[in-house]
Amino acid sequence: MFNQNFLRCTIFKQVSRFYRKMFGHNDKNLESHYVSIPRNAHNISRKDISENALKVLHRLNKQGYEAYLVGGCIRDLLLGKKPKDFDIATNATPEQVQKIFRNCRLVGRRFRLAHIMFGKEIIEVATFRGDHDNQMEQNNISKRSQSGMLLRDNVYGTIEQDAIRRDFTMNALYYNVKDFTIRDYCGGLKDLQNGIIRLIGDPQTRYREDPVRMLRTVRFAAKLGMEIDPATADPIKKQASLLKNIPSARLFDESLKLLQTGNGYATYLLLKKYNLFEQLFPLIERLMTTNQNSYLEKIIEKVLKNTDYRINHNKRINPAFLFAAFFWYPLMEQTQVTCIESGLQFHDAFSIAINDILSEQCRVIAIPKRFTSVMGDIWRLQLRLKKREGKRAFALLENPKFRAAYDLLEMRASIEKGELLELAKWWDEFQFASPEKRITLVKQLSKTYKRRSKR
């Protein structure tokens, strides 16, 4: 945290001097003036910008259109981070953009966008959004639900209108490649310098327009180590239930951004704080305890910290493993309920419970089948890992999901202790042993079983 704050102070020192020169020391002036930050007062360099993004900007400008880099890429460059992608805002309509670029396709119905394809890299180009109050909201242009959520938003306008339609002040920054200036309409640079996440406009209205903004608020706070402005934070708990109006497929995509981008545990704590976690994972939330010391809460902490570590060390991750760990204890709870209610044996109740858990959770977050099938395999292997006699251990070792199943077993053992620790230790030794040693381990296990059966 110290290093991040030091970085902010270093990067924004010259920006602060420019602000004071323009407006004196009255911070309130920043929100009521359009500010153009010259090249010598910011740290963004063209060498840090995608060559393909620069091509798009130059060609749009050459065709007579306004075009700017905008949003997260500008924010990240100012913070000394490498942007994940580069987005462009322009006064050209999506159809006009498509006429200029042969490698362009139009996507989206709710927000019409132009995607310009350069191999694996996609440059997203959005037309300046306009002010709804000054437009007739026709169904093919703009549409809201009864709760105020934007169902369609293709009202186009000016760069000034586009700026105040963006979500956070730090994302309403525009980089002009023609003169290398940054345009700041909402005091975003000042908020970046102070480490503040602030919504543009009335927070309650903005959350109603798109409830996912609540998730984005906590995600950016965790990712950037910044504080949420009180006015931005206050409505979240009361309006958290609006997430029920969001399509489950979109919430799956958002859940990965929340939990699998290297700051999952910090994000989880904020989701809990603002009552957002229960909207995404109601099956899990209802089993959590007041002292936050249950097996369920411990495994969530472990799997999120482990995922963060792997991401930050460029190791592979799989959403299926994360969700398998998340729902293991709810699955055990549901299995016990099914046993009691149906009178079935544990194994049969376990299979039914898998279907029940996945079906109920996918109504909230649409986890794709390619992940739910892996989750089911990992769960079923937890039962099979107990049966190691004869050729079973050798067969299990060849199972393609063995490693993920073992990792979950090891995680459970570190929490539950007891016999699971012995089981995990045995599998750890077995998987790395020589073929001869493996045979010996299985024989020793058979002898142990025989001694126990004689008692």
Coordinates of C-alpha atoms in Angstrom, one line a residue:
M1 CA 0.0 0.0 0.0
F2 CA 2.9 2.4 0.8
N3 CA 4.4 1.8 -2.6
Q4 CA 1.1 2.4 -4.4
N5 CA 0.6 5.7 -2.5
F6 CA 4.2 6.7 -3.2
L7 CA 3.6 6.0 -6.9
R8 CA 0.5 8.1 -7.0
C9 CA 2.3 11.0 -5.3
T10 CA 5.1 10.8 -7.8
I11 CA 2.9 10.5 -10.9
F12 CA 0.5 13.2 -10.0
K13 CA 2.9 15.8 -8.6
Q14 CA 3.1 17.6 -11.9
V15 CA -0.7 17.2 -12.4
S16 CA -1.4 18.8 -9.0
R17 CA 0.8 21.8 -9.9
F18 CA -1.2 22.2 -13.1
Y19 CA -4.5 22.1 -11.2
R20 CA -3.4 24.7 -8.7
K21 CA -2.2 26.9 -11.5
M22 CA -5.6 26.6 -13.2
F23 CA -7.9 26.9 -10.3
G24 CA -6.0 27.8 -7.1
H25 CA -6.6 25.6 -4.1
N26 CA -10.4 25.3 -4.2
D27 CA -11.0 21.6 -5.1
K28 CA -14.7 22.3 -5.8
N29 CA -13.7 24.2 -8.9
L30 CA -12.5 20.9 -10.4
E31 CA -16.0 19.5 -10.8
S32 CA -17.3 22.6 -12.7
H33 CA -14.5 23.1 -15.3
Y34 CA -13.3 21.2 -18.3
V35 CA -9.6 20.7 -17.9
S36 CA -7.1 19.9 -20.6
I37 CA -3.9 18.5 -19.2
P38 CA -0.9 19.1 -21.6
R39 CA 1.7 16.5 -22.4
N40 CA 4.3 17.9 -20.0
A41 CA 1.9 17.6 -17.1
H42 CA 1.1 13.8 -17.3
N43 CA 3.0 10.6 -17.7
I44 CA 1.3 8.9 -20.6
S45 CA 3.6 8.1 -23.5
R46 CA 2.6 6.7 -26.9
K47 CA 5.1 3.9 -26.6
D48 CA 2.9 2.5 -23.8
I49 CA -0.2 2.5 -26.1
S50 CA -1.2 -0.3 -28.4
E51 CA 0.0 0.3 -32.0
N52 CA -3.4 -1.0 -33.2
A53 CA -5.2 1.5 -31.0
L54 CA -3.1 4.3 -32.4
K55 CA -3.9 3.1 -35.9
V56 CA -7.6 3.3 -35.2
L57 CA -7.3 6.8 -33.6
H58 CA -5.3 8.2 -36.5
R59 CA -7.6 6.8 -39.2
L60 CA -10.7 8.1 -37.5
N61 CA -9.1 11.5 -37.1
K62 CA -8.0 11.4 -40.8
Q63 CA -11.6 10.8 -41.8
G64 CA -12.7 13.9 -40.0
Y65 CA -14.0 12.3 -36.8
E66 CA -13.1 13.0 -33.1
A67 CA -11.6 10.0 -31.5
Y68 CA -10.0 9.5 -28.0
L69 CA -8.6 6.8 -25.9
V70 CA -10.9 6.6 -22.9
G71 CA -11.6 4.8 -19.6
G72 CA -9.6 2.1 -17.9
C73 CA -6.6 2.2 -20.2
I74 CA -6.0 5.9 -19.3
R75 CA -6.6 5.2 -15.6
D76 CA -4.1 2.4 -15.7
L77 CA -1.5 4.3 -17.6
L78 CA -1.7 7.2 -15.2
L79 CA -1.2 4.7 -12.3
G80 CA 1.9 3.2 -14.0
K81 CA 0.0 -0.1 -14.8
K82 CA -0.1 -2.0 -18.0
P83 CA -3.7 -1.8 -19.5
K84 CA -5.4 -5.0 -20.3
D85 CA -7.1 -3.4 -23.4
F86 CA -7.6 -0.1 -25.1
D87 CA -11.0 1.4 -25.7
I88 CA -11.8 4.4 -28.0
A89 CA -14.7 6.9 -27.9
T90 CA -15.7 8.8 -31.0
N91 CA -18.4 10.9 -32.6
A92 CA -18.6 8.4 -35.5
T93 CA -21.6 6.1 -35.3
P94 CA -21.0 2.3 -35.3
E95 CA -22.1 2.1 -38.9
Q96 CA -19.7 4.9 -39.9
V97 CA -16.8 3.1 -38.1
Q98 CA -17.6 -0.1 -39.9
K99 CA -17.4 1.6 -43.3
I100 CA -13.8 2.8 -42.4
F101 CA -12.5 -0.5 -41.1
R102 CA -12.8 -3.7 -43.1
N103 CA -11.8 -5.7 -40.1
C104 CA -14.8 -4.3 -38.0
R105 CA -17.9 -6.0 -36.7
L106 CA -20.8 -4.5 -34.8
V107 CA -21.8 -6.1 -31.5
G108 CA -24.3 -5.6 -28.8
R109 CA -27.9 -4.6 -28.7
R110 CA -28.1 -2.9 -25.3
F111 CA -24.9 -0.9 -26.1
R112 CA -24.1 -0.8 -29.9
L113 CA -20.3 -1.1 -30.2
A114 CA -17.8 -1.5 -33.0
H115 CA -15.1 -4.2 -32.5
I116 CA -12.0 -3.8 -34.7
M117 CA -10.1 -7.0 -35.0
F118 CA -6.3 -7.2 -35.2
G119 CA -5.7 -10.9 -34.7
K120 CA -6.2 -11.7 -31.1
E121 CA -6.4 -8.0 -30.1
I122 CA -9.8 -6.3 -30.2
I123 CA -10.0 -2.5 -30.2
E124 CA -13.5 -1.5 -28.9
V125 CA -14.9 1.7 -30.3
A126 CA -18.0 3.3 -28.8
T127 CA -19.9 6.3 -30.0
F128 CA -20.3 9.2 -27.6
R129 CA -23.4 8.5 -25.5
G130 CA -26.0 11.3 -25.3
D131 CA -28.3 12.8 -22.7
H132 CA -31.6 10.8 -22.3
D133 CA -33.4 13.8 -21.0
N134 CA -33.0 15.6 -24.3
Q135 CA -34.0 12.6 -26.4
M136 CA -37.3 10.8 -27.2
E137 CA -36.7 7.3 -25.8
Q138 CA -37.9 5.2 -28.7
N139 CA -37.7 1.4 -28.3
N140 CA -35.0 1.1 -31.0
I141 CA -32.8 3.8 -29.4
S142 CA -33.3 3.7 -25.7
K143 CA -35.4 1.7 -23.3
R144 CA -35.7 1.5 -19.5
S145 CA -37.3 -1.0 -17.2
Q146 CA -39.8 0.0 -14.6
S147 CA -37.0 -0.1 -12.0
G148 CA -35.0 2.5 -14.0
M149 CA -32.5 0.0 -15.5
L150 CA -31.3 0.8 -19.0
L151 CA -32.3 -2.0 -21.3
R152 CA -31.1 -0.3 -24.4
D153 CA -28.9 2.8 -24.7
N154 CA -28.0 3.9 -28.2
V155 CA -28.7 7.7 -27.8
Y156 CA -25.6 9.4 -29.2
G157 CA -24.3 12.8 -28.2
T158 CA -21.2 14.9 -27.6
I159 CA -18.0 14.2 -25.7
E160 CA -19.2 16.4 -22.8
Q161 CA -22.4 14.3 -22.6
D162 CA -20.4 11.1 -22.9
A163 CA -18.2 12.1 -20.0
I164 CA -21.1 12.6 -17.5
R165 CA -22.7 9.3 -18.7
R166 CA -19.6 7.3 -17.7
D167 CA -19.6 5.5 -14.4
F168 CA -16.7 6.8 -12.3
T169 CA -14.8 10.0 -12.5
M170 CA -11.5 8.2 -13.0
N171 CA -12.9 6.5 -16.1
A172 CA -14.1 9.8 -17.7
L173 CA -10.6 10.8 -18.9
Y174 CA -9.9 11.2 -22.6
Y175 CA -6.5 11.0 -24.3
N176 CA -6.2 13.0 -27.6
V177 CA -3.5 11.5 -29.8
K178 CA -3.4 14.7 -32.0
D179 CA -1.9 16.9 -29.3
F180 CA -1.2 14.3 -26.5
T181 CA -3.5 16.1 -24.0
I182 CA -5.8 14.5 -21.5
R183 CA -9.3 15.9 -21.2
D184 CA -10.8 15.7 -17.7
Y185 CA -14.5 16.6 -17.4
C186 CA -15.3 15.3 -13.9
G187 CA -12.3 15.7 -11.7
G188 CA -11.1 12.2 -12.3
L189 CA -7.4 13.0 -12.1
K190 CA -7.9 14.5 -8.7
D191 CA -9.8 11.5 -7.5
L192 CA -7.1 9.2 -8.8
Q193 CA -4.5 11.2 -6.9
N194 CA -6.5 11.0 -3.7
G195 CA -7.3 7.3 -4.2
I196 CA -11.1 7.9 -4.3
I197 CA -13.7 5.8 -6.2
R198 CA -16.5 8.2 -7.0
L199 CA -19.6 7.7 -9.2
I200 CA -20.6 10.5 -11.6
G201 CA -24.1 11.8 -10.9
D202 CA -26.6 10.6 -8.4
P203 CA -25.4 7.2 -7.1
Q204 CA -28.9 5.8 -6.5
T205 CA -30.0 6.7 -10.1
R206 CA -26.8 5.3 -11.6
Y207 CA -27.1 2.0 -9.7
R208 CA -30.7 1.7 -10.9
E209 CA -29.6 2.3 -14.5
D210 CA -27.1 -0.5 -14.2
P211 CA -26.9 -2.5 -10.9
V212 CA -23.6 -4.1 -12.0
R213 CA -22.0 -0.7 -11.2
M214 CA -22.2 -1.8 -7.5
L215 CA -20.0 -4.8 -8.3
R216 CA -17.6 -2.6 -10.4
T217 CA -17.4 -0.2 -7.5
V218 CA -16.1 -2.8 -5.0
R219 CA -13.9 -4.5 -7.7
F220 CA -12.1 -1.3 -8.5
A221 CA -11.7 -0.4 -4.8
A222 CA -10.0 -3.8 -4.2
K223 CA -8.0 -3.8 -7.4
L224 CA -6.6 -0.3 -7.0
G225 CA -6.4 -0.2 -3.2
M226 CA -8.7 2.9 -3.2
E227 CA -11.4 4.1 -0.9
I228 CA -15.0 4.4 -2.0
D229 CA -16.5 7.9 -1.7
P230 CA -19.2 7.8 1.1
A231 CA -21.9 9.1 -1.2
T232 CA -21.0 6.3 -3.7
A233 CA -20.9 3.6 -1.0
D234 CA -24.0 4.5 1.1
P235 CA -26.7 3.3 -1.3
I236 CA -25.1 -0.1 -2.1
K237 CA -26.5 -2.1 0.8
K238 CA -30.1 -0.9 0.2
Q239 CA -29.9 -1.4 -3.6
A240 CA -28.0 -4.7 -3.6
S241 CA -31.1 -6.6 -4.4
L242 CA -31.3 -4.9 -7.8
L243 CA -28.7 -7.4 -9.0
K244 CA -31.6 -9.9 -9.2
N245 CA -32.6 -8.0 -12.4
I246 CA -29.3 -8.8 -14.1
P247 CA -29.2 -11.7 -16.5
S248 CA -27.4 -14.7 -15.0
A249 CA -25.0 -15.0 -17.9
R250 CA -23.8 -11.5 -17.3
L251 CA -23.4 -12.1 -13.6
F252 CA -21.2 -15.1 -14.4
D253 CA -18.8 -12.9 -16.4
E254 CA -18.8 -10.3 -13.6
S255 CA -18.1 -13.0 -11.0
L256 CA -14.9 -14.0 -12.8
K257 CA -13.8 -10.4 -12.9
L258 CA -14.5 -10.1 -9.2
L259 CA -12.8 -13.3 -8.0
Q260 CA -10.3 -14.3 -10.7
T261 CA -8.2 -11.2 -11.5
G262 CA -5.7 -11.3 -8.6
N263 CA -7.6 -9.5 -5.9
G264 CA -10.3 -12.0 -5.2
Y265 CA -10.0 -12.2 -1.4
A266 CA -10.0 -8.4 -0.9
T267 CA -13.0 -8.2 -3.3
Y268 CA -14.8 -10.9 -1.4
L269 CA -14.4 -8.9 1.9
L270 CA -16.0 -5.9 0.2
L271 CA -18.8 -7.9 -1.3
K272 CA -19.6 -9.2 2.1
K273 CA -19.4 -5.7 3.6
Y274 CA -21.9 -4.3 1.2
N275 CA -24.3 -7.3 1.1
L276 CA -23.4 -8.1 -2.5
F277 CA -22.0 -11.5 -1.9
E278 CA -25.4 -12.9 -0.9
Q279 CA -26.9 -11.7 -4.1
L280 CA -24.4 -13.7 -6.1
F281 CA -24.1 -16.8 -3.9
P282 CA -27.3 -17.1 -1.8
L283 CA -26.6 -20.9 -1.3
I284 CA -23.3 -20.0 0.4
E285 CA -24.4 -17.0 2.3
R286 CA -27.2 -18.7 4.2
L287 CA -24.7 -21.2 5.7
M288 CA -22.2 -18.6 6.9
T289 CA -21.8 -17.9 10.6
T290 CA -21.6 -14.8 12.8
N291 CA -18.1 -15.6 14.0
Q292 CA -17.0 -16.3 10.4
N293 CA -15.1 -19.4 11.5
S294 CA -16.9 -22.2 9.8
Y295 CA -15.3 -24.8 7.5
L296 CA -17.2 -23.0 4.6
E297 CA -15.7 -19.6 5.4
K298 CA -12.3 -21.0 5.9
I299 CA -12.2 -22.8 2.5
I300 CA -13.5 -19.7 0.7
E301 CA -10.6 -17.7 2.2
K302 CA -8.1 -20.4 1.3
V303 CA -9.2 -20.9 -2.3
L304 CA -9.4 -17.1 -3.0
K305 CA -6.0 -16.5 -1.5
N306 CA -4.6 -19.4 -3.4
T307 CA -6.2 -18.1 -6.6
D308 CA -4.8 -14.6 -6.1
Y309 CA -1.3 -16.2 -5.6
R310 CA -1.5 -18.2 -8.7
I311 CA -2.7 -15.3 -10.8
N312 CA 0.0 -13.0 -9.5
H313 CA 2.6 -15.6 -10.3
N314 CA 1.3 -16.2 -13.8
K315 CA 0.1 -19.7 -13.0
R316 CA -3.0 -21.3 -14.6
I317 CA -6.4 -21.2 -12.9
N318 CA -9.7 -22.8 -13.6
P319 CA -13.1 -21.3 -12.5
A320 CA -14.4 -24.9 -12.0
F321 CA -12.0 -25.5 -9.2
L322 CA -12.8 -22.2 -7.5
F323 CA -16.6 -22.9 -7.6
A324 CA -16.0 -26.6 -6.6
A325 CA -14.3 -25.3 -3.4
F326 CA -17.0 -22.7 -2.9
F327 CA -19.9 -25.1 -3.0
W328 CA -18.3 -28.2 -1.3
Y329 CA -19.8 -27.6 2.1
P330 CA -23.2 -26.5 0.8
L331 CA -23.2 -29.7 -1.2
M332 CA -22.5 -31.7 1.9
E333 CA -25.3 -29.9 3.7
Q334 CA -27.7 -30.6 0.8
T335 CA -26.7 -34.3 0.7
Q336 CA -27.5 -34.7 4.4
V337 CA -30.9 -33.0 3.9
T338 CA -31.6 -35.3 0.9
C339 CA -30.7 -38.4 2.9
I340 CA -33.1 -37.4 5.7
E341 CA -36.0 -36.4 3.5
S342 CA -35.7 -39.3 1.0
G343 CA -34.2 -42.1 3.0
L344 CA -31.7 -42.7 0.3
Q345 CA -28.1 -43.9 0.9
F346 CA -25.4 -41.3 1.0
H347 CA -24.0 -42.0 -2.4
D348 CA -27.4 -41.7 -4.1
A349 CA -28.3 -38.6 -2.1
F350 CA -24.9 -37.1 -3.1
S351 CA -25.6 -37.4 -6.8
I352 CA -29.1 -35.8 -6.4
A353 CA -27.6 -33.0 -4.3
I354 CA -25.0 -32.2 -7.0
N355 CA -27.8 -31.6 -9.5
D356 CA -29.8 -29.5 -6.9
I357 CA -26.9 -27.3 -6.0
L358 CA -25.9 -26.6 -9.6
S359 CA -29.4 -26.0 -10.7
E360 CA -30.2 -23.5 -8.0
Q361 CA -26.9 -21.6 -8.3
C362 CA -27.1 -21.4 -12.1
R363 CA -30.4 -19.6 -11.8
V364 CA -28.4 -16.7 -10.2
I365 CA -25.0 -17.1 -12.0
A366 CA -25.1 -19.1 -15.2
I367 CA -22.0 -21.2 -14.8
P368 CA -21.4 -22.8 -18.2
K369 CA -21.7 -26.6 -18.6
R370 CA -18.0 -26.9 -19.4
F371 CA -17.3 -25.8 -15.8
T372 CA -20.2 -27.5 -14.0
S373 CA -19.2 -30.9 -15.5
V374 CA -15.7 -30.4 -14.1
M375 CA -17.1 -29.4 -10.8
G376 CA -19.1 -32.6 -10.6
D377 CA -16.1 -34.7 -11.5
I378 CA -14.0 -33.0 -8.7
W379 CA -16.8 -33.6 -6.2
R380 CA -17.3 -37.2 -7.1
L381 CA -13.6 -37.9 -6.8
Q382 CA -13.6 -36.7 -3.2
L383 CA -15.6 -39.8 -2.4
R384 CA -13.4 -42.1 -4.6
L385 CA -10.1 -40.8 -3.2
K386 CA -11.0 -42.6 0.1
K387 CA -11.0 -46.0 -1.8
R388 CA -7.4 -46.8 -2.6
E389 CA -7.1 -50.6 -2.3
G390 CA -6.2 -52.9 -5.2
K391 CA -5.9 -51.1 -8.6
R392 CA -8.1 -48.2 -7.6
A393 CA -5.3 -45.9 -6.5
F394 CA -3.5 -46.4 -9.8
A395 CA -6.7 -45.8 -11.8
L396 CA -7.5 -42.6 -9.9
L397 CA -4.0 -41.3 -10.6
E398 CA -4.7 -41.5 -14.3
N399 CA -7.9 -39.6 -14.1
P400 CA -7.6 -36.2 -15.8
K401 CA -9.3 -34.5 -12.9
F402 CA -7.1 -36.1 -10.3
R403 CA -4.9 -33.1 -9.6
A404 CA -7.8 -30.7 -9.1
A405 CA -9.6 -33.3 -6.8
Y406 CA -6.4 -33.8 -4.8
D407 CA -5.9 -30.0 -4.4
L408 CA -9.5 -29.8 -3.0
L409 CA -8.8 -32.7 -0.7
E410 CA -5.6 -31.1 0.6
M411 CA -7.5 -27.8 1.2
R412 CA -10.3 -29.6 3.1
A413 CA -7.7 -31.6 5.1
S414 CA -5.9 -28.4 6.2
I415 CA -9.3 -27.2 7.6
E416 CA -10.9 -30.3 9.0
K417 CA -7.7 -32.1 10.2
G418 CA -8.1 -35.7 11.5
E419 CA -8.4 -38.6 9.0
L420 CA -8.4 -36.2 6.1
L421 CA -4.9 -35.1 6.9
E422 CA -3.7 -38.8 6.8
L423 CA -5.6 -39.3 3.5
A424 CA -4.1 -36.2 1.9
K425 CA -0.6 -37.2 3.1
W426 CA -0.9 -40.7 1.6
W427 CA -2.0 -39.3 -1.8
D428 CA 0.8 -36.8 -1.7
E429 CA 3.3 -39.5 -1.2
F430 CA 1.7 -41.9 -3.7
Q431 CA 1.5 -39.5 -6.6
F432 CA 5.2 -38.6 -6.5
A433 CA 6.5 -42.0 -5.6
S434 CA 8.3 -44.4 -8.0
P435 CA 6.2 -47.3 -9.5
E436 CA 7.8 -49.7 -7.0
K437 CA 7.1 -47.5 -4.1
R438 CA 3.5 -47.1 -5.2
I439 CA 3.0 -50.8 -5.1
T440 CA 4.5 -51.0 -1.6
L441 CA 2.2 -48.2 -0.4
V442 CA -0.9 -50.0 -1.7
K443 CA 0.2 -53.3 -0.1
Q444 CA 0.8 -51.6 3.2
L445 CA -2.6 -50.1 3.0
S446 CA -4.2 -53.5 2.4
K447 CA -2.4 -54.9 5.5
T448 CA -3.7 -52.0 7.5
Y449 CA -7.3 -52.7 6.4
K450 CA -6.9 -56.4 7.3
R451 CA -5.7 -55.6 10.8
R452 CA -8.6 -53.2 11.4
S453 CA -11.1 -55.7 10.1
K454 CA -9.9 -58.4 12.6
R455 CA -10.4 -56.1 15.6

